[in-house]
Amino acid sequence: MKLSDVKLIQLPKILDERGNLTFVEGENHVPFPIKRTYMIYDVPGGEIRGSHSYKQLDEVIISLSGCFDLVLNDGVDTVTYTLNRSYNAIYVPHGLWRTLQNFSTNSLCLVLASTDYDEADYIRNYDEFLAFNQDGN
Ligand code: TYD
């Protein structure tokens, strides 16, 4: 995968003076059926999550509260997205090296995932990630 396969998704925003509402639909706003969701929260200052790649898993990442950086690398180039609005989501296809960092206090990260959790799908070593990509996977 290349960084050009990453997509910025603007989620619907229903503005209401009683409070705003945003919704997410699998196979619509998210380009896959949502199989699993997980959250990352209570991240101590300076900690880094992620730093791995997936062989098959596609994700959509959203900041529900606070702010954090999503750093993506395709083996050649790196791009950093700062997420700080619950209606802005980022589609991260498999095959990219992805890191979450610079979490603000009380930040809450929501991840929508295309598959069940499977440790065998992870590539946790950057050199292995480069080799896996070079093999044309
Ligand atoms: P992991 O995805 O490795 O997070 P990070 O890369 O930020 O460290 O998840 C950490 C641990 O949580 C992992 O070893 C197993 C567990 N886990 C599950 O059991 N199910 C899940 O859906 C996820 C995402 C993680």
Tab-separated table of C-alpha atoms and ligand atoms in Angstrom:
chain	number	residue	atom	x	y	z
A	1	MET	CA	0.000	0.000	0.000
A	2	LYS	CA	1.017	3.590	-0.577
A	3	LEU	CA	0.267	6.726	1.404
A	4	SER	CA	-1.972	7.766	-1.501
A	5	ASP	CA	-4.309	4.897	-0.501
A	6	VAL	CA	-5.026	6.667	2.817
A	7	LYS	CA	-8.342	8.515	2.790
A	8	LEU	CA	-9.637	11.384	4.891
A	9	ILE	CA	-13.276	10.764	5.758
A	10	GLN	CA	-15.607	13.563	6.762
A	11	LEU	CA	-18.343	12.008	8.902
A	12	PRO	CA	-21.889	13.419	8.955
A	13	LYS	CA	-22.427	16.167	11.500
A	14	ILE	CA	-25.952	16.856	12.711
A	15	LEU	CA	-25.718	20.268	14.321
A	16	ASP	CA	-28.215	20.841	17.099
A	17	GLU	CA	-28.387	23.456	19.797
A	18	ARG	CA	-28.970	20.586	22.263
A	19	GLY	CA	-25.583	19.145	21.259
A	20	ASN	CA	-24.149	17.847	18.000
A	21	LEU	CA	-24.364	14.272	16.692
A	22	THR	CA	-22.108	12.306	14.371
A	23	PHE	CA	-22.666	8.766	13.102
A	24	VAL	CA	-20.606	6.181	11.263
A	25	GLU	CA	-21.870	3.394	8.999
A	26	GLY	CA	-19.835	0.415	7.870
A	27	GLU	CA	-19.690	-0.058	4.080
A	28	ASN	CA	-20.736	3.572	3.713
A	29	HIS	CA	-18.539	6.140	5.471
A	30	VAL	CA	-16.189	3.307	6.390
A	31	PRO	CA	-15.237	1.347	3.247
A	32	PHE	CA	-15.564	-2.087	4.889
A	33	PRO	CA	-17.970	-3.970	7.174
A	34	ILE	CA	-16.967	-3.060	10.744
A	35	LYS	CA	-15.969	-6.299	12.469
A	36	ARG	CA	-14.464	-4.884	15.683
A	37	THR	CA	-13.942	-1.612	17.511
A	38	TYR	CA	-11.413	-0.722	20.166
A	39	MET	CA	-10.376	2.352	22.106
A	40	ILE	CA	-7.065	3.753	23.271
A	41	TYR	CA	-7.291	6.049	26.296
A	42	ASP	CA	-5.516	7.098	29.507
A	43	VAL	CA	-2.287	7.342	27.526
A	44	PRO	CA	0.451	8.849	29.739
A	45	GLY	CA	2.186	11.912	28.300
A	46	GLY	CA	4.922	11.032	25.801
A	47	GLU	CA	3.804	7.425	25.278
A	48	ILE	CA	3.564	5.928	21.790
A	49	ARG	CA	1.022	3.314	20.680
A	50	GLY	CA	1.002	1.271	17.529
A	51	SER	CA	4.322	1.248	15.677
A	52	HIS	CA	3.417	-1.756	13.594
A	53	SER	CA	1.821	-2.760	10.326
A	54	TYR	CA	-0.963	-5.184	9.450
A	55	LYS	CA	-0.908	-7.734	6.628
A	56	GLN	CA	-4.683	-7.734	6.070
A	57	LEU	CA	-6.419	-5.476	8.582
A	58	ASP	CA	-7.849	-2.160	7.427
A	59	GLU	CA	-8.769	0.482	10.004
A	60	VAL	CA	-10.547	3.784	10.394
A	61	ILE	CA	-9.170	5.938	13.192
A	62	ILE	CA	-11.097	8.723	14.944
A	63	SER	CA	-10.314	11.075	17.814
A	64	LEU	CA	-13.451	11.122	19.962
A	65	SER	CA	-11.879	13.489	22.465
A	66	GLY	CA	-8.637	15.424	22.751
A	67	CYS	CA	-5.890	15.236	20.199
A	68	PHE	CA	-3.189	12.870	18.926
A	69	ASP	CA	-0.975	12.370	15.889
A	70	LEU	CA	-1.304	9.472	13.461
A	71	VAL	CA	2.028	8.914	11.707
A	72	LEU	CA	1.906	6.753	8.574
A	73	ASN	CA	4.828	5.407	6.567
A	74	ASP	CA	4.743	3.309	3.386
A	75	GLY	CA	8.401	2.318	3.502
A	76	VAL	CA	9.445	5.419	1.567
A	77	ASP	CA	7.487	8.442	2.717
A	78	THR	CA	5.987	9.530	6.027
A	79	VAL	CA	2.921	11.672	6.644
A	80	THR	CA	1.520	12.894	9.967
A	81	TYR	CA	-2.163	13.598	10.556
A	82	THR	CA	-3.281	15.448	13.674
A	83	LEU	CA	-6.701	14.194	14.760
A	84	ASN	CA	-8.721	16.457	17.023
A	85	ARG	CA	-12.317	16.408	15.741
A	86	SER	CA	-14.775	13.536	16.187
A	87	TYR	CA	-16.215	14.072	12.673
A	88	ASN	CA	-12.834	13.658	10.947
A	89	ALA	CA	-11.788	10.043	10.408
A	90	ILE	CA	-8.825	8.525	8.596
A	91	TYR	CA	-8.946	5.299	6.614
A	92	VAL	CA	-5.677	3.418	7.042
A	93	PRO	CA	-5.409	0.400	4.723
A	94	HIS	CA	-3.274	-2.611	5.613
A	95	GLY	CA	0.365	-2.530	4.560
A	96	LEU	CA	1.349	0.792	6.115
A	97	TRP	CA	3.526	1.336	9.188
A	98	ARG	CA	1.329	3.213	11.638
A	99	THR	CA	2.131	4.966	14.905
A	100	LEU	CA	-0.059	6.928	17.324
A	101	GLN	CA	1.702	9.564	19.415
A	102	ASN	CA	1.513	13.008	21.059
A	103	PHE	CA	-1.680	12.141	22.918
A	104	SER	CA	-3.174	15.071	24.792
A	105	THR	CA	-4.528	14.653	28.311
A	106	ASN	CA	-7.879	12.822	28.274
A	107	SER	CA	-7.596	11.920	24.593
A	108	LEU	CA	-9.805	9.091	23.412
A	109	CYS	CA	-8.963	7.258	20.185
A	110	LEU	CA	-11.586	5.047	18.520
A	111	VAL	CA	-10.495	2.443	15.979
A	112	LEU	CA	-12.933	0.683	13.642
A	113	ALA	CA	-11.393	-2.510	12.324
A	114	SER	CA	-12.190	-4.766	9.374
A	115	THR	CA	-11.195	-8.070	11.032
A	116	ASP	CA	-11.088	-9.818	14.381
A	117	TYR	CA	-7.946	-9.394	16.469
A	118	ASP	CA	-5.211	-11.676	15.142
A	119	GLU	CA	-1.658	-11.330	16.409
A	120	ALA	CA	-0.429	-13.231	13.324
A	121	ASP	CA	-1.634	-10.325	11.158
A	122	TYR	CA	0.798	-7.901	12.851
A	123	ILE	CA	4.255	-6.980	11.591
A	124	ARG	CA	5.991	-5.443	14.613
A	125	ASN	CA	9.503	-5.117	13.210
A	126	TYR	CA	10.164	-2.276	10.751
A	127	ASP	CA	12.764	-4.202	8.735
A	128	GLU	CA	10.301	-7.082	8.360
A	129	PHE	CA	7.704	-4.560	7.212
A	130	LEU	CA	10.082	-3.290	4.511
A	131	ALA	CA	10.919	-6.837	3.405
A	132	PHE	CA	7.242	-7.855	3.353
A	133	ASN	CA	6.381	-4.846	1.158
A	134	GLN	CA	9.306	-5.505	-1.190
A	135	ASP	CA	8.017	-9.031	-1.725
A	136	GLY	CA	5.020	-7.382	-3.363
A	137	ASN	CA	2.518	-8.260	-0.656
B	1	TYD	P1	-1.825	-3.665	20.113
B	1	TYD	O1	-2.699	-3.630	18.901
B	1	TYD	O2	-0.539	-4.419	20.032
B	1	TYD	O3	-1.589	-2.171	20.577
B	1	TYD	P2	-0.255	-1.301	20.442
B	1	TYD	O4	0.310	-1.604	19.108
B	1	TYD	O5	-0.732	0.113	20.583
B	1	TYD	O6	0.613	-1.724	21.567
B	1	TYD	O7	-2.685	-4.229	21.329
B	1	TYD	C1	-2.122	-4.374	22.615
B	1	TYD	C2	-2.600	-5.684	23.200
B	1	TYD	O8	-4.010	-5.641	23.372
B	1	TYD	C3	-2.334	-6.867	22.283
B	1	TYD	O9	-1.136	-7.491	22.599
B	1	TYD	C4	-3.519	-7.781	22.549
B	1	TYD	C5	-4.600	-6.889	23.018
B	1	TYD	N1	-5.670	-6.648	22.021
B	1	TYD	C6	-6.730	-7.516	21.963
B	1	TYD	O10	-6.808	-8.519	22.709
B	1	TYD	N2	-7.748	-7.273	21.090
B	1	TYD	C7	-7.729	-6.194	20.272
B	1	TYD	O11	-8.694	-5.994	19.469
B	1	TYD	C8	-6.613	-5.316	20.305
B	1	TYD	C9	-6.535	-4.128	19.399
B	1	TYD	C10	-5.599	-5.578	21.198
